[in-house]
Each structure stands twice: as C-alpha cells, then as structure tokens.
Coordinates of N, CA and C in Angstrom, one line a residue:
M4 N -20.5 19.1 -25.5 CA -19.6 18.2 -25.1 C -19.2 17.4 -26.3
E5 N -17.9 17.2 -26.6 CA -17.4 16.3 -27.6 C -17.4 14.8 -27.4
V6 N -17.3 14.0 -28.2 CA -17.2 12.6 -28.1 C -16.0 12.1 -27.3
I7 N -16.2 11.3 -26.3 CA -15.1 10.7 -25.4 C -14.9 9.3 -25.9
N8 N -13.7 8.9 -26.2 CA -13.5 7.5 -26.6 C -12.4 6.9 -25.8
T9 N -12.7 5.6 -25.5 CA -11.8 4.7 -24.6 C -11.6 3.4 -25.0
V10 N -10.8 2.7 -24.4 CA -10.6 1.1 -24.8 C -10.7 0.3 -23.6
G11 N -11.4 -0.7 -23.6 CA -11.4 -1.7 -22.6 C -11.0 -3.0 -23.1
R12 N -10.2 -3.8 -22.3 CA -9.8 -5.2 -22.7 C -10.1 -6.2 -21.6
R13 N -10.4 -7.5 -22.1 CA -10.6 -8.6 -21.2 C -10.4 -9.8 -22.0
K14 N -9.6 -10.7 -21.5 CA -9.2 -12.0 -22.3 C -8.7 -11.6 -23.7
A15 N -9.5 -12.1 -24.7 CA -9.1 -11.7 -26.1 C -9.9 -10.7 -26.7
S16 N -10.7 -10.0 -25.9 CA -11.6 -9.1 -26.4 C -11.1 -7.6 -26.2
I17 N -11.3 -6.8 -27.3 CA -11.1 -5.4 -27.2 C -12.3 -4.6 -27.6
A18 N -12.7 -3.7 -26.7 CA -14.0 -2.8 -26.9 C -13.4 -1.3 -26.9
R19 N -14.0 -0.7 -28.0 CA -13.8 0.8 -28.1 C -15.1 1.5 -27.9
A20 N -15.2 2.4 -26.8 CA -16.4 3.0 -26.4 C -16.4 4.5 -26.8
Y21 N -17.4 5.0 -27.3 CA -17.6 6.5 -27.8 C -18.8 6.9 -27.0
L22 N -18.6 7.9 -26.0 CA -19.7 8.4 -25.3 C -19.8 9.9 -25.5
K23 N -21.2 10.3 -25.6 CA -21.6 11.7 -25.8 C -22.9 11.9 -25.2
K24 N -23.2 13.1 -24.8 CA -24.5 13.6 -24.2 C -25.6 13.0 -25.1
G25 N -26.7 12.5 -24.4 CA -27.7 12.0 -25.2 C -28.9 11.5 -24.4
S26 N -29.6 10.4 -24.9 CA -30.7 9.9 -24.3 C -30.5 8.6 -23.7
G27 N -29.3 8.1 -23.6 CA -29.0 6.8 -22.9 C -29.0 5.6 -23.8
E28 N -28.9 5.8 -25.1 CA -28.9 4.7 -26.0 C -27.5 4.1 -26.0
V29 N -27.6 2.7 -26.0 CA -26.3 1.9 -26.0 C -26.3 1.0 -27.3
V30 N -25.4 1.3 -28.2 CA -25.3 0.4 -29.4 C -24.0 -0.3 -29.5
I31 N -24.0 -1.5 -29.7 CA -22.8 -2.4 -29.8 C -22.8 -3.0 -31.1
N32 N -21.7 -2.8 -31.9 CA -21.5 -3.3 -33.3 C -22.7 -3.0 -34.2
G33 N -23.2 -1.9 -34.0 CA -24.5 -1.4 -34.9 C -25.7 -2.1 -34.5
K34 N -25.8 -2.8 -33.4 CA -27.1 -3.4 -32.8 C -27.3 -2.8 -31.4
K35 N -28.6 -2.8 -31.1 CA -29.0 -2.4 -29.7 C -28.4 -3.5 -28.7
Y36 N -28.0 -3.0 -27.6 CA -27.2 -3.9 -26.6 C -28.0 -5.1 -26.2
T37 N -29.4 -5.0 -26.2 CA -30.2 -6.0 -25.7 C -30.3 -7.1 -26.9
D38 N -30.1 -6.7 -28.1 CA -30.1 -7.7 -29.2 C -28.7 -8.2 -29.3
Y39 N -27.6 -7.6 -29.0 CA -26.3 -8.1 -29.2 C -25.9 -9.1 -28.0
F40 N -26.4 -8.7 -26.7 CA -26.2 -9.6 -25.5 C -27.6 -10.0 -25.1
P41 N -28.3 -11.0 -25.5 CA -29.6 -11.4 -25.1 C -29.7 -11.8 -23.5
Q42 N -28.7 -12.2 -23.0 CA -28.7 -12.7 -21.5 C -28.8 -11.5 -20.6
K43 N -29.7 -11.5 -19.6 CA -30.1 -10.5 -18.7 C -28.9 -10.1 -17.9
H44 N -28.2 -11.1 -17.4 CA -27.1 -10.8 -16.4 C -25.9 -10.1 -17.2
I45 N -25.7 -10.4 -18.5 CA -24.7 -9.6 -19.3 C -25.1 -8.3 -19.4
Q46 N -26.5 -8.0 -19.7 CA -27.0 -6.7 -19.9 C -26.8 -5.8 -18.7
F47 N -27.1 -6.5 -17.6 CA -26.7 -5.8 -16.4 C -25.3 -5.4 -16.2
N48 N -24.4 -6.2 -16.6 CA -22.9 -6.0 -16.5 C -22.7 -4.7 -17.3
I49 N -23.2 -4.5 -18.5 CA -23.0 -3.4 -19.3 C -23.5 -2.0 -18.8
L50 N -24.7 -2.0 -18.1 CA -25.2 -0.9 -17.7 C -24.8 -0.4 -16.3
D51 N -24.1 -1.4 -15.6 CA -23.8 -1.2 -14.2 C -22.9 0.1 -13.9
P52 N -22.0 0.4 -14.8 CA -21.1 1.5 -14.5 C -22.0 2.8 -14.6
F53 N -23.0 2.9 -15.3 CA -23.9 4.0 -15.4 C -24.8 4.2 -14.0
K54 N -25.1 2.9 -13.6 CA -26.0 3.0 -12.3 C -25.1 3.3 -11.1
T55 N -23.9 2.8 -11.2 CA -22.9 3.0 -10.1 C -22.7 4.4 -9.8
V56 N -22.5 5.3 -10.8 CA -22.3 6.7 -10.7 C -23.6 7.5 -10.8
G57 N -24.7 6.9 -11.1 CA -26.0 7.6 -11.0 C -26.3 8.5 -12.3
V58 N -25.8 8.0 -13.4 CA -26.0 8.9 -14.7 C -26.7 8.0 -15.8
E59 N -27.5 7.0 -15.4 CA -28.2 6.2 -16.5 C -29.2 7.1 -17.3
G60 N -29.2 6.8 -18.5 CA -30.0 7.7 -19.4 C -29.6 9.0 -19.8
E61 N -28.2 9.3 -19.5 CA -27.8 10.6 -19.8 C -26.8 10.6 -21.0
Y62 N -26.1 9.5 -21.3 CA -25.1 9.5 -22.3 C -25.5 8.4 -23.3
D63 N -25.4 8.7 -24.6 CA -25.4 7.8 -25.8 C -24.1 7.2 -25.9
T64 N -24.0 5.8 -26.1 CA -22.8 5.1 -26.1 C -22.8 4.3 -27.4
K65 N -21.8 4.4 -28.2 CA -21.5 3.5 -29.4 C -20.3 2.7 -29.1
I66 N -20.4 1.4 -29.2 CA -19.3 0.5 -28.9 C -18.9 -0.4 -30.0
N67 N -17.6 -0.5 -30.4 CA -17.2 -1.5 -31.2 C -16.4 -2.6 -30.5
V68 N -16.8 -3.8 -30.5 CA -16.1 -4.8 -29.8 C -15.9 -6.0 -30.7
Q69 N -14.6 -6.6 -30.5 CA -14.2 -7.8 -31.3 C -13.3 -8.6 -30.5
G70 N -13.3 -10.0 -31.0 CA -12.5 -10.9 -30.3 C -13.2 -11.6 -29.0
G71 N -12.8 -12.8 -28.6 CA -13.2 -13.5 -27.6 C -14.7 -14.1 -27.6
G72 N -15.1 -14.3 -26.5 CA -16.6 -14.7 -26.4 C -17.5 -13.7 -25.7
F73 N -18.8 -14.0 -25.5 CA -19.7 -13.0 -25.0 C -19.4 -12.4 -23.6
K74 N -18.8 -13.3 -22.8 CA -18.5 -12.9 -21.4 C -17.2 -11.9 -21.4
G75 N -16.3 -12.2 -22.2 CA -15.1 -11.3 -22.3 C -15.4 -10.1 -22.9
Q76 N -16.3 -10.2 -24.0 CA -16.7 -8.9 -24.6 C -17.4 -8.0 -23.6
A77 N -18.4 -8.6 -23.0 CA -19.2 -7.8 -22.0 C -18.3 -7.1 -21.0
E78 N -17.3 -7.8 -20.4 CA -16.4 -7.2 -19.4 C -15.5 -6.2 -20.1
A79 N -15.1 -6.4 -21.3 CA -14.3 -5.3 -22.0 C -15.2 -4.2 -22.2
V80 N -16.4 -4.3 -22.5 CA -17.4 -3.1 -22.8 C -17.6 -2.4 -21.4
R81 N -17.8 -3.1 -20.3 CA -17.9 -2.5 -19.0 C -16.7 -1.6 -18.7
M82 N -15.4 -2.2 -18.9 CA -14.3 -1.5 -18.7 C -14.2 -0.1 -19.4
A83 N -14.4 -0.2 -20.8 CA -14.4 0.9 -21.7 C -15.3 2.0 -21.2
I84 N -16.6 1.6 -20.8 CA -17.6 2.7 -20.3 C -17.1 3.2 -19.0
S85 N -16.6 2.5 -18.2 CA -16.0 3.0 -16.9 C -15.0 4.0 -17.1
R86 N -14.0 3.7 -18.0 CA -13.0 4.6 -18.3 C -13.5 5.9 -19.0
A87 N -14.5 5.8 -19.7 CA -15.0 7.0 -20.4 C -15.8 7.8 -19.3
L88 N -16.4 7.2 -18.4 CA -17.1 8.1 -17.3 C -16.1 8.8 -16.5
V89 N -14.9 8.1 -16.2 CA -13.9 8.7 -15.3 C -13.3 9.9 -16.2
K90 N -13.2 9.9 -17.5 CA -12.7 11.0 -18.3 C -13.7 12.1 -18.1
I91 N -15.0 11.9 -18.1 CA -16.0 12.8 -18.1 C -15.9 13.7 -16.6
S92 N -15.8 12.8 -15.5 CA -15.7 13.5 -14.2 C -14.8 12.6 -13.4
E93 N -13.8 13.3 -12.7 CA -13.0 12.5 -11.8 C -13.6 12.1 -10.6
D94 N -14.8 12.5 -10.3 CA -15.6 12.2 -9.1 C -16.1 10.7 -9.2
Y95 N -16.3 10.4 -10.4 CA -16.8 9.0 -10.7 C -15.7 7.8 -10.4
R96 N -14.5 8.2 -10.3 CA -13.3 7.3 -10.0 C -13.6 6.3 -9.0
K97 N -13.8 6.9 -7.8 CA -13.9 6.2 -6.5 C -15.0 5.1 -6.6
P98 N -16.2 5.3 -6.8 CA -17.2 4.3 -6.9 C -16.9 3.2 -7.8
L99 N -16.4 3.5 -9.1 CA -16.1 2.7 -10.1 C -14.8 1.8 -9.7
K100 N -13.9 2.4 -9.0 CA -12.7 1.7 -8.6 C -13.0 0.7 -7.5
D101 N -14.0 1.1 -6.6 CA -14.4 0.1 -5.5 C -15.0 -1.1 -6.1
K102 N -15.7 -0.9 -7.2 CA -16.2 -2.3 -7.8 C -15.3 -2.9 -8.8
K103 N -14.1 -2.4 -8.8 CA -13.0 -3.0 -9.7 C -13.4 -2.9 -11.2
Y104 N -14.1 -2.0 -11.6 CA -14.3 -1.8 -13.1 C -13.3 -1.1 -13.8
L105 N -12.3 -0.6 -13.1 CA -11.3 0.2 -13.8 C -10.1 -0.7 -13.9
M106 N -10.1 -1.8 -13.3 CA -8.9 -2.7 -13.2 C -9.0 -3.7 -14.4
R107 N -7.8 -3.8 -15.0 CA -7.7 -4.8 -16.2 C -7.6 -6.3 -15.6
D108 N -8.5 -7.1 -15.9 CA -8.4 -8.6 -15.4 C -7.5 -9.3 -16.3
A109 N -6.3 -9.5 -16.0 CA -5.3 -10.2 -17.0 C -5.3 -11.7 -17.1
R110 N -6.3 -12.2 -16.5 CA -6.4 -13.8 -16.5 C -6.8 -14.2 -17.9
V111 N -5.9 -15.1 -18.5 CA -6.2 -15.6 -19.8 C -5.9 -17.1 -19.7
V112 N -6.5 -17.8 -20.7 CA -6.4 -19.3 -20.7 C -4.9 -19.7 -20.8
E113 N -4.4 -20.6 -20.0 CA -3.2 -21.1 -20.0 C -3.0 -22.0 -21.3
R114 N -1.6 -21.8 -21.8 CA -1.3 -22.5 -23.0 C -1.2 -24.0 -22.8
K115 N -1.4 -24.8 -23.8 CA -1.3 -26.3 -23.8 C 0.3 -26.6 -23.9
K116 N 0.7 -27.5 -23.0 CA 2.1 -27.9 -23.1 C 2.3 -29.1 -23.8
Y117 N 3.5 -29.4 -24.5 CA 3.7 -30.5 -25.3 C 3.8 -31.7 -24.2
G118 N 3.4 -32.9 -24.7 CA 3.4 -34.2 -23.9 C 2.2 -34.3 -23.0
K119 N 1.3 -33.4 -23.0 CA 0.1 -33.4 -22.3 C -1.1 -33.1 -23.0
P120 N -2.3 -33.7 -22.7 CA -3.4 -33.5 -23.4 C -4.1 -32.1 -23.4
K121 N -3.9 -31.4 -22.2 CA -4.3 -30.0 -22.1 C -3.1 -29.3 -21.2
A122 N -3.4 -28.1 -20.7 CA -2.4 -27.3 -20.0 C -1.7 -28.1 -19.0
R123 N -2.5 -28.7 -18.1 CA -2.0 -29.3 -16.9 C -2.3 -30.8 -16.7
K124 N -3.3 -31.2 -17.4 CA -3.8 -32.6 -17.2 C -2.8 -33.5 -17.9
S125 N -2.5 -34.6 -17.3 CA -1.5 -35.6 -17.7 C -2.3 -36.8 -18.1
F126 N -1.6 -37.7 -19.0 CA -2.1 -39.0 -19.3 C -2.2 -39.9 -18.1
Q127 N -2.9 -40.9 -18.1 CA -3.0 -41.8 -16.9 C -1.6 -42.5 -16.8
F128 N -1.2 -42.5 -15.5 CA 0.1 -43.0 -15.2 C 0.0 -44.6 -15.0
S129 N 0.8 -45.4 -15.6 CA 0.8 -46.8 -15.5 C 2.1 -47.3 -14.8
K130 N 2.0 -47.9 -13.7 CA 3.1 -48.4 -13.0 C 3.8 -49.7 -13.8
R131 N 3.0 -50.5 -14.2 CA 3.4 -51.7 -14.9 C 2.9 -51.9 -16.3

C-alpha cells in the first residue's frame, strides 16, 4: 500500500495527513501526538476516527499542521485522518459521516467593525 495524503481544515488551521500501513504511530509536526497535544480530550479527538471504523493500531500517520490554535488544529487533524480513511475504503464513509468528521466546519471569528470595540459590542449609549 502506498502513502495516502489528504488535507483537513478548521478555522485558520490546515492539516496534511499521510497514512500508510504500520503499527499505529501518530506523529504531528515531528512530535508524538501525546507531546504535541497534552490535553486528554484533544488526544481522544485525534484517535476517534480510527476507533469509529475499528482500525486503531493499523496505520502509521504523519501529520503536518499549521495555523490557528490547538482546538482548531486538532479538528483539522481529525478531518484529514477521516478523509484518508475514506480513501482507503469507501465502507468507512457512513460511520465517519454520521459523526460529522467529513464535514468542513466553516465557522470562523467574525471581523471587527469600525465604530465598535468588537464585532458586535457597542459602546455604552448615553441619552443625555
């Protein structure tokens, strides 16, 4: 089996995932995923696509991720891994799609408008 590469995006983060048959090692930006994302709930996010389709420990994953914060990066990685698994077998599409791992979450931070301190917040109104 050759290397399968896919892209996942979330907010300002872009993740490129490279999957190949192996022992289940996940490396993100040259570090083990537990070192790159020390939070347990984020680690669960990354491994969940493998658990959903029941192939944990079967594929080595190398991921390059940049931009955004840790939450956006983790969700971009999750999407990239999910897309790679679908490329491996079309049978994996249904369970991953049911968990919405293949859908791009397009929500981003709203821009600040002029005359306001934030995007929607206004200065205090004074009648007199």
